[in-house]
CSV table of C-alpha atoms in Angstrom, one decimal:
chain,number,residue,atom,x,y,z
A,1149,UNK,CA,96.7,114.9,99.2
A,1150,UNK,CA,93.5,116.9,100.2
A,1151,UNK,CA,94.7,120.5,100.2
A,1152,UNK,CA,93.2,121.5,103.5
A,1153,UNK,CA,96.1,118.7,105.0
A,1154,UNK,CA,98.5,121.4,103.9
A,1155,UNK,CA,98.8,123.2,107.1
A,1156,UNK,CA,99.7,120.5,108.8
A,1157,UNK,CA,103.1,119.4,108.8
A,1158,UNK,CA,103.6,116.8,111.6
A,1159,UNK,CA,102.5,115.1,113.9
A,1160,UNK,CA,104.2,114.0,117.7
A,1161,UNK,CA,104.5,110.7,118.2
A,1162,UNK,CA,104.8,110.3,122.2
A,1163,UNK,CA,105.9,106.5,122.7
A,1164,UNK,CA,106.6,105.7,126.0
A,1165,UNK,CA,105.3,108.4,128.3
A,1166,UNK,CA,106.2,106.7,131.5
A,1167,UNK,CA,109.5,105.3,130.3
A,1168,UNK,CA,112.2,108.4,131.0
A,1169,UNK,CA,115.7,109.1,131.4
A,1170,UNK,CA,118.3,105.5,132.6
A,1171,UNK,CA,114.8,103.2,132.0
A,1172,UNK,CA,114.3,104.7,128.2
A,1173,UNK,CA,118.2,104.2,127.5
A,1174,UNK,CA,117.6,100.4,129.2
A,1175,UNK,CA,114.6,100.1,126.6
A,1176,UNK,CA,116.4,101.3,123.6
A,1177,UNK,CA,119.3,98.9,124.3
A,1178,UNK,CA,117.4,96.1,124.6
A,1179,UNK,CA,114.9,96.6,122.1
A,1180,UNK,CA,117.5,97.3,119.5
A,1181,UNK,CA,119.8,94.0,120.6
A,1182,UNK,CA,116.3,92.4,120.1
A,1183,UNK,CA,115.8,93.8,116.3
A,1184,UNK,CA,119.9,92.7,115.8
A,1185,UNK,CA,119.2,89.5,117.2
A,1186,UNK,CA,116.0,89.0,115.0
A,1187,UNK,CA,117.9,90.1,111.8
A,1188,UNK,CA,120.4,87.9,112.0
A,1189,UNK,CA,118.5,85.0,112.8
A,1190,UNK,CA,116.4,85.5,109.9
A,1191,UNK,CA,119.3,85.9,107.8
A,1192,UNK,CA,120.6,82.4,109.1
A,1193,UNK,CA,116.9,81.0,108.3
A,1194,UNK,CA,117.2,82.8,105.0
A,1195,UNK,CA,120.4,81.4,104.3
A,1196,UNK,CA,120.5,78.1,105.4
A,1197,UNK,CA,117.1,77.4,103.1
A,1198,UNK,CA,118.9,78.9,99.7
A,1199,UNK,CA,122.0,76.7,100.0
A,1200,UNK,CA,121.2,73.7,102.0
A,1201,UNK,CA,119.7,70.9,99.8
A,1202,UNK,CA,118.0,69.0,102.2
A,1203,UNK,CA,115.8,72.0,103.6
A,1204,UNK,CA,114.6,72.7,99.7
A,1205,UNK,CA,111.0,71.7,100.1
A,1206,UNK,CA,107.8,73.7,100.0
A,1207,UNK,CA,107.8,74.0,104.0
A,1208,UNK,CA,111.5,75.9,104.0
A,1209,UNK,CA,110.7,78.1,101.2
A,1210,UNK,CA,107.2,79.2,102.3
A,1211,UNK,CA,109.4,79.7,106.2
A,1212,UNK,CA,112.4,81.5,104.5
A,1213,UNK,CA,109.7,83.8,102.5
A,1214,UNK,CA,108.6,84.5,106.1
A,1215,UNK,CA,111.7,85.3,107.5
A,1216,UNK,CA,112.2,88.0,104.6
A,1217,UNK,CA,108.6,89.2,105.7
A,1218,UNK,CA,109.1,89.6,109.0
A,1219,UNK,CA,112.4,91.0,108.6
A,1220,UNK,CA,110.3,93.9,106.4
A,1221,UNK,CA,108.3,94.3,108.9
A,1222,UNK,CA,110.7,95.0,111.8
A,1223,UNK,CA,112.6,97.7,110.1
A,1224,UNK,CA,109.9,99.4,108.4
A,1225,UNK,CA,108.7,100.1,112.1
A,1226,UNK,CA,111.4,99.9,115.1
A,1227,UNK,CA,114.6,102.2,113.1
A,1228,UNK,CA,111.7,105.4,113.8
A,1229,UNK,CA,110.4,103.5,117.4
A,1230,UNK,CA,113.8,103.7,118.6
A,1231,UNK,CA,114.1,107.4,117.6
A,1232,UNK,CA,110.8,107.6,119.6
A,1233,UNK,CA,112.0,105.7,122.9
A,1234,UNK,CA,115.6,108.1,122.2
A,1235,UNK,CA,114.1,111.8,121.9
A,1236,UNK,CA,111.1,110.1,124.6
A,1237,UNK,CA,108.9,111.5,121.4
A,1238,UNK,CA,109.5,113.0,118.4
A,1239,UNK,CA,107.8,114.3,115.6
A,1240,UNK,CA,107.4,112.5,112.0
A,1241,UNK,CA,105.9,114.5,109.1
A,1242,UNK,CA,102.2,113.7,108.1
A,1243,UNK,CA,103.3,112.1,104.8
A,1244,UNK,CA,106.2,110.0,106.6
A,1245,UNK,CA,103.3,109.1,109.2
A,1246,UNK,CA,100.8,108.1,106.3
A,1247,UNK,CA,103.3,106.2,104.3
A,1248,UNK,CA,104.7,104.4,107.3
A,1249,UNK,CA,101.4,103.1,108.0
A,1250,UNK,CA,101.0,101.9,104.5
A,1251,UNK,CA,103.8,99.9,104.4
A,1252,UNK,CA,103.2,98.1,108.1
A,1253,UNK,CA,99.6,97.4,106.8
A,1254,UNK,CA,101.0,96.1,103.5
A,1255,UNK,CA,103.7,93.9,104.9
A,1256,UNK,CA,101.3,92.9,108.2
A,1257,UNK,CA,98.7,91.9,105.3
A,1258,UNK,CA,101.1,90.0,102.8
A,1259,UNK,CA,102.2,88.2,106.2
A,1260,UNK,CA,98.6,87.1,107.2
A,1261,UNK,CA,98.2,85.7,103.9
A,1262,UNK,CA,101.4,84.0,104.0
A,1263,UNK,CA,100.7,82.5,107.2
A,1264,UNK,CA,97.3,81.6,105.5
A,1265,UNK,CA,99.3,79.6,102.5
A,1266,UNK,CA,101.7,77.8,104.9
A,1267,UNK,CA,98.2,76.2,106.7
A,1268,UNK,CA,97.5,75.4,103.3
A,1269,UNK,CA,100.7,73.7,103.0
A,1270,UNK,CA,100.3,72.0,105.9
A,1271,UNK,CA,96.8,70.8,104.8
A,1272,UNK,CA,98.2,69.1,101.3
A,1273,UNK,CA,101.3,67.3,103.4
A,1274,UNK,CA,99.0,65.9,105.9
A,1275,UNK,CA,95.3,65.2,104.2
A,1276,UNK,CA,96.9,64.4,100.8
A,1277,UNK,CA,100.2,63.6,101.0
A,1278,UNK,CA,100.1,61.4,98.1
A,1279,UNK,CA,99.1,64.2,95.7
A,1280,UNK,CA,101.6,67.1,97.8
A,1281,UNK,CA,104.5,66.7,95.5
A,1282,UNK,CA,102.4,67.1,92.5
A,1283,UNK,CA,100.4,70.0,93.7
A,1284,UNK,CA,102.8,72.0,95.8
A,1285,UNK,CA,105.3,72.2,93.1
A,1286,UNK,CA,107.5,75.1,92.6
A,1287,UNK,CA,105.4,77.1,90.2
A,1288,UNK,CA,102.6,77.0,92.5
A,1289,UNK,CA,104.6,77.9,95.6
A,1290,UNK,CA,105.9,81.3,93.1
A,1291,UNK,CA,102.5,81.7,92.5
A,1292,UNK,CA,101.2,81.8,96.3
A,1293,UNK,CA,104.1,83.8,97.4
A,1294,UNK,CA,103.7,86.5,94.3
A,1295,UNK,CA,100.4,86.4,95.1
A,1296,UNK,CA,100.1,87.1,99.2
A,1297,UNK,CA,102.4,90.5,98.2
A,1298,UNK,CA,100.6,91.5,95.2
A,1299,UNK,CA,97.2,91.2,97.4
A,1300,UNK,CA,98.5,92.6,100.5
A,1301,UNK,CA,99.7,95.9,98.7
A,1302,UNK,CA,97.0,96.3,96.6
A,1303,UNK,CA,94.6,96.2,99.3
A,1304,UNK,CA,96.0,98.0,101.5
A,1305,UNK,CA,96.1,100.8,98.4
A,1306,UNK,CA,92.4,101.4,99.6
A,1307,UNK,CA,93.3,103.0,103.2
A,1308,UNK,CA,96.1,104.9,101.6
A,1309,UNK,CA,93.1,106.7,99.4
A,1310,UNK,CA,91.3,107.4,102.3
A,1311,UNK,CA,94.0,108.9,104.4
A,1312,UNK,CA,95.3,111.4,102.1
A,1313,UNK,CA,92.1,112.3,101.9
A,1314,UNK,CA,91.3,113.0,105.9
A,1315,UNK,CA,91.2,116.5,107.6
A,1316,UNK,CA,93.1,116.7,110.8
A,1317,UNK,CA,92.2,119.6,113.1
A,1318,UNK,CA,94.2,118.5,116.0
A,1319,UNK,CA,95.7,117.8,118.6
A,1320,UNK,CA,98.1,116.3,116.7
A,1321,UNK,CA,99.3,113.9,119.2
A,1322,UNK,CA,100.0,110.3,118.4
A,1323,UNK,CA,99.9,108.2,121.8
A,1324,UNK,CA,101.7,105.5,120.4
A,1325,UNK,CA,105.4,104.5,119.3
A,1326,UNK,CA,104.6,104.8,115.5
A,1327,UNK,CA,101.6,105.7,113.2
A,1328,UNK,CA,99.3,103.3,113.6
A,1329,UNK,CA,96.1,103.4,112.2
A,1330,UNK,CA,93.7,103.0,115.0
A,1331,UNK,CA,95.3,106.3,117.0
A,1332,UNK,CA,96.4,108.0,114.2
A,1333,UNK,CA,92.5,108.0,113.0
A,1334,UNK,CA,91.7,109.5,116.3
A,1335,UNK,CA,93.6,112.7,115.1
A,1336,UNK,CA,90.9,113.3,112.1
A,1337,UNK,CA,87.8,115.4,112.6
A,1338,UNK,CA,86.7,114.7,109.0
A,1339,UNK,CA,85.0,111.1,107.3
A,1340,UNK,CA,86.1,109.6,110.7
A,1341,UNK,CA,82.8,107.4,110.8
A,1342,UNK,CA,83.8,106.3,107.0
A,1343,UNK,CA,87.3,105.4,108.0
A,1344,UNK,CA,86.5,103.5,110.5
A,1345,UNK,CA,84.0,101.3,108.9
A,1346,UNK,CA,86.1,100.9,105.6
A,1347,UNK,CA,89.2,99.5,108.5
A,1348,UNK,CA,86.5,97.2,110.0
A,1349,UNK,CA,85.5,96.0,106.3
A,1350,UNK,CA,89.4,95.6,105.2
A,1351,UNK,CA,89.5,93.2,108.3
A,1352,UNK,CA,87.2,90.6,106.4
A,1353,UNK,CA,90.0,90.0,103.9
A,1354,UNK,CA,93.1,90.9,105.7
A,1355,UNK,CA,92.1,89.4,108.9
A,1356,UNK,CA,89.2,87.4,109.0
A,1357,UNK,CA,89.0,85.4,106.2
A,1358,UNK,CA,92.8,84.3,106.5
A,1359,UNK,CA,91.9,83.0,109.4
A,1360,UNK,CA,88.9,81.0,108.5
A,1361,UNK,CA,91.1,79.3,106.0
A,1362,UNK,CA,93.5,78.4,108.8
A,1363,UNK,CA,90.9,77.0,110.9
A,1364,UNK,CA,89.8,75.0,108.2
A,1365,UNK,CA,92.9,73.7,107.1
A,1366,UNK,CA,93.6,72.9,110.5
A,1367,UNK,CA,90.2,71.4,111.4
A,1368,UNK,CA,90.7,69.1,108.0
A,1369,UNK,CA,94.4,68.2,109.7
A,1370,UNK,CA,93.3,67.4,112.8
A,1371,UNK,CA,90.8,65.1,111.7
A,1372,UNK,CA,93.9,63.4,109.6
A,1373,UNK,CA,95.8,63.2,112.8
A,1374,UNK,CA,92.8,61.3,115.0
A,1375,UNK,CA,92.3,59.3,112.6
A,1376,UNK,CA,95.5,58.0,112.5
A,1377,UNK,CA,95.7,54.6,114.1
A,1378,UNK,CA,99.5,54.3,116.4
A,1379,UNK,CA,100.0,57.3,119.2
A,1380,UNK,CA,103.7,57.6,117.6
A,1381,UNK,CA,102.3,58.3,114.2
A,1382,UNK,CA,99.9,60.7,115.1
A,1383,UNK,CA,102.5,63.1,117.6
A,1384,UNK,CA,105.0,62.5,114.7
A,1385,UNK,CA,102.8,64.2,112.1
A,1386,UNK,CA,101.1,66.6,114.8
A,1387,UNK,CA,105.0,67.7,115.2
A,1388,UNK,CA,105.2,69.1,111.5
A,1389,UNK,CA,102.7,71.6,112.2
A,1390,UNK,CA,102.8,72.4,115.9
A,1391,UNK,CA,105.5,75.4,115.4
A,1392,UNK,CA,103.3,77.0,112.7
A,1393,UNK,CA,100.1,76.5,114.9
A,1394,UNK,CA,101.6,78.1,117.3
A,1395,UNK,CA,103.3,81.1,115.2
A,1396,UNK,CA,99.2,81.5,113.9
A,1397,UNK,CA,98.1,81.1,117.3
A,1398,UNK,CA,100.6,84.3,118.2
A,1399,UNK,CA,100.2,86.7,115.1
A,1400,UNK,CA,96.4,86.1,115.0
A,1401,UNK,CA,95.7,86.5,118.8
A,1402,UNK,CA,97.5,90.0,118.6
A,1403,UNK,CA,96.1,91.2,115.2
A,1404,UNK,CA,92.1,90.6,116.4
A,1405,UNK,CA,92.7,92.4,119.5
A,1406,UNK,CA,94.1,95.3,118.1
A,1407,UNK,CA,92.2,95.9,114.9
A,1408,UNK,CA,88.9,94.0,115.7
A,1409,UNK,CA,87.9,94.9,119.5
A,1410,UNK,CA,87.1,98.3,119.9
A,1411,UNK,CA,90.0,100.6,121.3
A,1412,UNK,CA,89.0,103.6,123.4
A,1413,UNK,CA,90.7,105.3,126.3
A,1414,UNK,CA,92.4,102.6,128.8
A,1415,UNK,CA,92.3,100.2,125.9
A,1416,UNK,CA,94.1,102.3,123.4
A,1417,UNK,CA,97.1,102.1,126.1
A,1418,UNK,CA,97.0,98.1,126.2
A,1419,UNK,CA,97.1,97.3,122.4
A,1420,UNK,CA,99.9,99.9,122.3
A,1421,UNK,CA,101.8,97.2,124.5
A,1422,UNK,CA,100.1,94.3,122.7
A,1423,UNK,CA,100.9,95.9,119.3
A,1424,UNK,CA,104.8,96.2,121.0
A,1425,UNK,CA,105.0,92.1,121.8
A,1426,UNK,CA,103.4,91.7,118.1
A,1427,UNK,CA,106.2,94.2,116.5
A,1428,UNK,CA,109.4,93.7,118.8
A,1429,UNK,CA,109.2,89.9,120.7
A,1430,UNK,CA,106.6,87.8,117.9
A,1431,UNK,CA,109.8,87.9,115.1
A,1432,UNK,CA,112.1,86.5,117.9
A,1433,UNK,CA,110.0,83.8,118.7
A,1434,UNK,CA,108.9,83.0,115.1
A,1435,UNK,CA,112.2,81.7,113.8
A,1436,UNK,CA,113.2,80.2,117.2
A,1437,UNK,CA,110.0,78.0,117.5
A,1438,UNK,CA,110.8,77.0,114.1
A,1439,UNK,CA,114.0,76.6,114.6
A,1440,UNK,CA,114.2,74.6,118.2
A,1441,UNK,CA,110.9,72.7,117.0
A,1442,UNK,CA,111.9,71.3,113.7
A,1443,UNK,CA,114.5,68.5,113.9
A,1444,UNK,CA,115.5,68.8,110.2
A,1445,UNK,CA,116.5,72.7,110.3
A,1446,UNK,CA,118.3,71.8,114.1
A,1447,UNK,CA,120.2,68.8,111.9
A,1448,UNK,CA,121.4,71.3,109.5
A,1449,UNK,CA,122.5,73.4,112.0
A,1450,UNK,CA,124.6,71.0,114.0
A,1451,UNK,CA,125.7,69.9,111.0
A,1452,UNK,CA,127.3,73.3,110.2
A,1453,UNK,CA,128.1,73.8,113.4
A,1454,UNK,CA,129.9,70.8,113.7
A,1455,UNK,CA,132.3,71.2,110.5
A,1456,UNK,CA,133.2,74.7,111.1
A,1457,UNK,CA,134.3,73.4,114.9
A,1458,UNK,CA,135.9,70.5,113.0
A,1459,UNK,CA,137.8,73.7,110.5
């Protein structure tokens, strides 16, 4: 690290301002039921793919590898957010800060790409279904998945240069509930003009591009769909990729507002709370729109469910 970063030692990491006393201990109660409630049904998801045989196709694994990803993601950030909402602000030392905003950009990344590879899937089952099971075999499906986390780590290696490399001459206040980049570069009074345009560059593969490939996957399936001839055929195929259009529809909507419109002032304030629904209630709703939408993983759960009542 850049040697005039030596004198500083942390930063302060304010959270929730306007959430105090009873209304803090409210908010740490339910966000931490929230993060319990997303582990375990992740774990379930997770589970349920390794050991149920009817549930081992490319779809599942590509949903279980999400699941693990998302599972990451949630205690690489709320464990310290919850300290936040606690202590109503703490402080977190500058190389905690920088490495904690490694690993969300590293593990937000590999997701964007795996998001990106479950289109893809998506794409092969419904444009070329007769070639699907050769294509999408299970080497290929290691492959993608190896892939979306060697890419999203290395990539993200790039900010992690830059930030041990930036001067910060205060204040040293983070207005946010963990070290995100976008206020955490307002701290800097050195290569601030560089950092910013190397974030808005590292957008066009971690952001943009992803989701070019999703819309042409999905433009490519939707002309499958109309094309089909019977109204039953085409809302039974639309049906095996509503809950991940809509999961992309989610993650994507979030991502471009915080990290691709400009944040200043007032706006700072409202991708703090849009970068809180991405973080805390997204992963609930991921699994469970997977879950309630998809009649072969609801089978396998009433199926369990109805030999252990049978036990």
């Amino acid at each position: 690290m850049n040697k005039s970063n030596q004198a500083v030692t942390e930063f302060l990491l304010l959270g929730f301002p306007n959430v105090t006393g009873f209304s803090a201990v409210i908010l740490f109660i339910v966000i931490l039921v929230i993060c319990i409630v997303i582990l375990i049904i992740n774990a379930i998801v997770i589970v349920l793919v390794t050991i149920e045989s009817q549930l081992h196709s490319p779809m599942y694994f590509f949903l279980q590898q999400l699941s693990f990803v998302e599972s990451m993601f949630l205690t690489t950030v709320v464990p310290n957010m919850l300290r936040v909402i606690w202590l109503e602000g703490a402080t977190i030392s500058v190389s905690a800060c920088i490495a904690q905003a490694y690993i969300y950009c590293a593990i937000g990344s590999t997701e964007c790409y795996l998001l990106t590879v479950m289109s893809y899937d998506r794409y092969l089952a419904i444009c070329r279904p007769l070639h699907y099971s050769t294509i999408m075999d299970i080497r290929l499906q290691n492959f993608l998945v190896i892939y979306c986390w060697v890419l999203g780590f290395l990539l993200t290696q790039i900010t992690l240069t830059f930030q041990c490399q930036l001067y910060f001459c205060g204040p040293y206040v983070i207005n946010h509930f963990f070290c995100d980049p976008a206020p955490f570069l307002q701290l800097t009074c050195s290569h601030k003009a560089d950092f910013q345009l190397m974030i808005l560059i590292l957008t066009i593969p971690f952001i943009v591009l992803p989701f070019i490939l999703v819309l042409i996957s999905y433009i490519c399936v939707f002309k499958t769909i109309l094309g089909i001839s019977s109204a039953k055929g085409r809302k039974k195929t639309f049906l095996t990729c509503s809950s991940h259009l809509t999961v992309v529809t989610m993650y994507y909507g979030t991502m471009i507002t915080i990290y691709i419109v400009p944040a200043n002032g007032e706006t700072l304030t409202i991708n703090k709370l849009i970068a809180f629904l991405y973080i805390v209630v997204t992963p609930l709703l991921n699994p469970i729109i997977y879950c309630l939408r998809n009649q072969e993983m609801r089978a396998v759960m009433e199926k369990l469910i109805i030999v252990k009542d049978k036990q």
